[in-house]
Each structure stands twice: as structure tokens, then as C-alpha cells.
Amino acid sequence: MSVKIVIKPNTYFDSVSLMSISTRANKLDGVEQAFVAMATEMNKGVLKNLGLLTPELEQAKNGDLMIVINGKSGADNEQLLVEIEELFNTKAQSGSHEARYATIASAKKHIPESNLAVISVNGLFAAREARQALQNDLNVMLFSDNVSVEDELALKQLAHEKGLLMMGQTVVRRLSTARRSVLVTPCVAATSVLLAHPAPAARS
């Protein structure tokens, strides 16, 4: 097994972006398995289950970016790394024409029919953004790492009081692992939060 490991200290990307990049990385020619994620305990657990967790990766901190490439026989891992890093540039360029708003409240004002906020920001700010979304009558899918149990419980209680859904990272990851999808059309970015319109009703 030929494995290439890269750790980029203090390099943060949100979970939604990294899941997209990881998916695309696994489709590259020569890749047996690729894993691109922040070095959280949950993600290290995934690597352990895959048999790819090394002492070097174990020592990585929450704010570090991990790129793990398990190349197929004869593959050039250095070239695969170049191709995977290029995916980050493609991601940045593809989002350059998205509408952006300073707050969730302003995004909701401009898109009043939106009913879902997909939140993937640094864990230090995630609870605040999720609370704003709920206060603006939006269901929440929270991808962010390192949200305290107390904050997540308070958010779920607020959602219950308002008759809304509040899905934390564990639920969201399980849905992703099960390869289920949420239909949203179209989306508008507010910082690192996506607001989504309800899907149009099917015609008979």
C-alpha cells in the first residue's frame, strides 16, 4: 500500500467544502482512497477504521488540514497530491459568483421563501450562526466540528420550541455516509452558511 500523508498546520476549510473535495479526489485516476478533512477526533476515528491513521496524523491538531492519499499500484502519489490541491483552487473559483450577505437575517430578508440553513463555519462561531438561523425560522443542518454538547442541546431545544429541525454534525455525517441527499433549490451563500428554498412540489 502506497500512502502519501500531508498535514497543513492551521489551515481551516469548512466541512462542506472538504466533503466535496474528498469526493472528487476519490474519483481521480490512480486513487485507491483519498481522505481530505480537518484533524478532529471524529475524522481521526474514520482514518483509524480505514487503517490509515499514523502517529503523525494522531498528533495533528483540530485546526490542521489532513490530506491522505492511498494510491493504486504504480500510481504517482506526488502527482495525485498536485491534482488534489488543484481541487481547492477549483472550489474557490467556482464560488466566486455566489450572492453573499453579511448575516443570516439579511439573507433571509432577500430570500424569504428559504427554509433551510446549511452551516459549516469554525466551531467557535457555529452555535451563534445556528441560533440566528433558528430565530429566523430556518431549519438547520450543522456540519461544524467542536460544537459543545451544551450548545447543541440548547439549539435543539430552541428548534423544538419553534417547530423546526436542528440536525447536528453526527446526524448530518450519518446521512452523508448513508449516501442520502437533501434536495434544495437554489442556494445563496451567507458567509459560510447556505440558505435553501423549499423544493418545488412535484406535478401530477
Short mmCIF file of C-alpha atoms in Angstrom, two decimals, residues 2-203:
data_model
loop_
_atom_site.label_atom_id
_atom_site.label_comp_id
_atom_site.label_asym_id
_atom_site.label_seq_id
_atom_site.Cartn_x
_atom_site.Cartn_y
_atom_site.Cartn_z
CA SER A 2 1.44 3.37 -1.08
CA VAL A 3 0.21 6.16 1.21
CA LYS A 4 1.01 9.87 0.99
CA ILE A 5 0.27 11.98 4.09
CA VAL A 6 0.26 15.77 4.17
CA ILE A 7 -0.62 17.85 7.23
CA LYS A 8 -1.11 21.59 6.75
CA PRO A 9 -0.94 23.32 10.16
CA ASN A 10 -3.53 25.98 10.98
CA THR A 11 -5.28 25.61 7.62
CA TYR A 12 -9.06 25.71 8.04
CA PHE A 13 -11.66 24.70 5.48
CA ASP A 14 -15.32 24.10 6.28
CA SER A 15 -16.68 20.56 6.34
CA VAL A 16 -18.99 21.01 3.36
CA SER A 17 -16.12 22.10 1.11
CA LEU A 18 -13.86 19.30 2.33
CA MET A 19 -16.52 16.62 1.80
CA SER A 20 -16.95 17.85 -1.78
CA ILE A 21 -13.19 17.89 -2.39
CA SER A 22 -12.77 14.44 -0.83
CA THR A 23 -15.49 13.02 -3.07
CA ARG A 24 -13.86 14.46 -6.18
CA ALA A 25 -10.40 13.34 -5.05
CA ASN A 26 -11.60 9.75 -4.80
CA LYS A 27 -12.67 9.88 -8.46
CA LEU A 28 -9.20 10.82 -9.73
CA ASP A 29 -7.37 8.24 -11.83
CA GLY A 30 -4.84 6.34 -9.72
CA VAL A 31 -6.55 6.96 -6.38
CA GLU A 32 -7.48 3.89 -4.36
CA GLN A 33 -8.69 6.02 -1.47
CA ALA A 34 -8.31 9.70 -0.57
CA PHE A 35 -9.30 11.43 2.65
CA VAL A 36 -9.30 15.23 2.96
CA ALA A 37 -10.52 16.61 6.28
CA MET A 38 -9.73 18.65 9.36
CA ALA A 39 -7.79 16.77 12.05
CA THR A 40 -10.68 16.39 14.50
CA GLU A 41 -11.03 13.37 16.76
CA MET A 42 -14.03 12.22 14.73
CA ASN A 43 -12.08 12.33 11.48
CA LYS A 44 -9.10 10.59 13.06
CA GLY A 45 -11.54 7.86 14.11
CA VAL A 46 -12.61 7.46 10.49
CA LEU A 47 -8.96 7.13 9.43
CA LYS A 48 -8.39 4.54 12.14
CA ASN A 49 -11.31 2.48 10.84
CA LEU A 50 -9.82 2.73 7.35
CA GLY A 51 -6.45 1.54 8.64
CA LEU A 52 -4.81 4.83 7.61
CA LEU A 53 -4.21 6.52 10.97
CA THR A 54 -0.49 7.02 11.66
CA PRO A 55 1.29 8.51 14.72
CA GLU A 56 1.90 11.63 12.65
CA LEU A 57 -1.83 12.04 11.99
CA GLU A 58 -2.66 11.29 15.63
CA GLN A 59 -0.54 14.28 16.67
CA ALA A 60 -2.28 16.69 14.28
CA LYS A 61 -4.42 19.39 15.92
CA ASN A 62 -8.05 20.34 15.30
CA GLY A 63 -7.05 23.35 13.20
CA ASP A 64 -4.79 21.32 10.91
CA LEU A 65 -5.81 20.05 7.47
CA MET A 66 -5.13 16.38 6.67
CA ILE A 67 -4.67 15.06 3.14
CA VAL A 68 -4.24 11.28 3.00
CA ILE A 69 -3.74 9.59 -0.37
CA ASN A 70 -3.71 5.83 -0.82
CA GLY A 71 -2.63 5.43 -4.44
CA LYS A 72 -3.22 2.40 -6.62
CA SER A 73 -0.30 0.19 -7.57
CA GLY A 74 2.09 2.15 -9.77
CA ALA A 75 0.38 5.50 -9.11
CA ASP A 76 2.46 8.64 -8.54
CA ASN A 77 1.26 9.97 -5.18
CA GLU A 78 3.13 13.24 -5.65
CA GLN A 79 1.21 13.91 -8.86
CA LEU A 80 -2.04 12.89 -7.18
CA LEU A 81 -1.30 15.41 -4.42
CA VAL A 82 -0.86 18.15 -7.04
CA GLU A 83 -4.22 17.21 -8.59
CA ILE A 84 -5.98 17.17 -5.21
CA GLU A 85 -4.53 20.54 -4.22
CA GLU A 86 -5.78 21.90 -7.54
CA LEU A 87 -9.31 20.92 -6.44
CA PHE A 88 -9.06 23.57 -3.71
CA ASN A 89 -8.37 26.23 -6.36
CA THR A 90 -11.26 25.00 -8.49
CA LYS A 91 -13.55 25.16 -5.46
CA ALA A 92 -12.54 28.76 -4.73
CA GLN A 93 -13.09 29.85 -8.34
CA SER A 94 -16.47 28.12 -8.69
CA GLY A 95 -17.91 30.04 -5.75
CA SER A 96 -16.84 33.46 -6.98
CA HIS A 97 -20.26 34.35 -8.46
CA GLU A 98 -22.42 33.37 -5.46
CA ALA A 99 -24.60 36.03 -3.83
CA ARG A 100 -23.25 36.90 -0.39
CA TYR A 101 -24.83 38.53 2.64
CA ALA A 102 -23.29 39.75 5.89
CA THR A 103 -25.78 37.99 8.16
CA ILE A 104 -28.31 35.19 8.06
CA ALA A 105 -31.04 37.73 8.82
CA SER A 106 -30.18 39.78 5.73
CA ALA A 107 -30.05 36.66 3.55
CA LYS A 108 -33.45 35.57 4.84
CA LYS A 109 -34.82 39.04 4.13
CA HIS A 110 -33.72 38.82 0.49
CA ILE A 111 -34.83 35.17 0.13
CA PRO A 112 -37.92 34.99 2.39
CA GLU A 113 -39.04 31.62 1.00
CA SER A 114 -35.84 29.90 2.21
CA ASN A 115 -36.47 27.24 4.83
CA LEU A 116 -33.08 25.61 5.45
CA ALA A 117 -29.66 26.82 6.61
CA VAL A 118 -26.66 24.56 5.96
CA ILE A 119 -23.99 25.79 8.38
CA SER A 120 -20.31 24.96 8.12
CA VAL A 121 -18.20 27.55 9.92
CA ASN A 122 -15.46 27.36 12.54
CA GLY A 123 -16.81 25.67 15.67
CA LEU A 124 -16.22 28.82 17.73
CA PHE A 125 -18.98 30.59 15.77
CA ALA A 126 -21.22 27.69 14.77
CA ALA A 127 -23.67 27.85 17.70
CA ARG A 128 -24.17 31.59 17.19
CA GLU A 129 -24.92 31.15 13.48
CA ALA A 130 -27.25 28.22 14.11
CA ARG A 131 -29.13 30.23 16.74
CA GLN A 132 -29.57 33.11 14.28
CA ALA A 133 -30.90 30.69 11.69
CA LEU A 134 -33.45 29.22 14.08
CA GLN A 135 -34.51 32.68 15.22
CA ASN A 136 -35.16 33.46 11.55
CA ASP A 137 -37.41 30.39 11.24
CA LEU A 138 -34.92 28.26 9.32
CA ASN A 139 -34.32 24.54 9.76
CA VAL A 140 -30.64 23.83 10.40
CA MET A 141 -28.10 21.28 9.17
CA LEU A 142 -24.94 21.90 11.22
CA PHE A 143 -21.70 20.49 9.75
CA SER A 144 -19.27 22.31 12.05
CA ASP A 145 -16.85 20.49 14.34
CA ASN A 146 -16.26 21.22 18.02
CA VAL A 147 -19.74 22.43 18.98
CA SER A 148 -20.22 21.74 22.69
CA VAL A 149 -22.88 19.30 23.87
CA GLU A 150 -24.45 22.11 25.89
CA ASP A 151 -24.72 24.40 22.85
CA GLU A 152 -26.15 21.65 20.65
CA LEU A 153 -28.73 20.73 23.29
CA ALA A 154 -29.78 24.38 23.67
CA LEU A 155 -30.13 24.70 19.89
CA LYS A 156 -32.25 21.55 19.67
CA GLN A 157 -34.49 22.84 22.47
CA LEU A 158 -34.94 26.15 20.63
CA ALA A 159 -35.73 24.28 17.41
CA HIS A 160 -38.31 22.15 19.22
CA GLU A 161 -39.99 25.24 20.65
CA LYS A 162 -40.24 26.77 17.18
CA GLY A 163 -41.29 23.57 15.42
CA LEU A 164 -38.08 23.39 13.38
CA LEU A 165 -35.45 20.75 12.62
CA MET A 166 -31.97 21.05 14.07
CA MET A 167 -29.55 18.37 12.83
CA GLY A 168 -26.12 18.29 14.44
CA GLN A 169 -22.92 17.04 12.85
CA THR A 170 -23.38 13.41 13.94
CA VAL A 171 -26.76 13.14 12.21
CA VAL A 172 -25.55 15.02 9.13
CA ARG A 173 -22.48 12.77 8.80
CA ARG A 174 -24.63 9.64 9.14
CA LEU A 175 -26.91 10.89 6.38
CA SER A 176 -23.87 11.58 4.20
CA THR A 177 -22.37 8.17 4.97
CA ALA A 178 -25.66 6.53 4.05
CA ARG A 179 -25.42 8.42 0.73
CA ARG A 180 -28.78 10.06 1.18
CA SER A 181 -29.27 13.56 -0.16
CA VAL A 182 -31.28 16.63 0.69
CA LEU A 183 -32.96 18.35 -2.25
CA VAL A 184 -32.51 22.12 -2.12
CA THR A 185 -33.09 24.69 -4.92
CA PRO A 186 -31.41 27.13 -5.37
CA CYS A 187 -28.92 28.16 -2.66
CA VAL A 188 -27.47 31.51 -1.66
CA ALA A 189 -24.29 31.75 0.43
CA ALA A 190 -24.25 33.95 3.53
CA THR A 191 -20.62 33.78 4.71
CA SER A 192 -20.22 30.00 5.10
CA VAL A 193 -23.94 29.36 5.51
CA LEU A 194 -26.19 28.17 2.70
CA LEU A 195 -29.85 29.14 2.65
CA ALA A 196 -32.10 26.95 0.55
CA HIS A 197 -35.51 27.36 -1.00
CA PRO A 198 -38.03 24.59 -0.40
CA ALA A 199 -38.03 22.13 -3.27
CA PRO A 200 -40.84 22.71 -5.80
CA ALA A 201 -43.84 20.41 -5.46
CA ALA A 202 -43.98 17.54 -7.95
CA ARG A 203 -46.58 17.87 -10.68
#
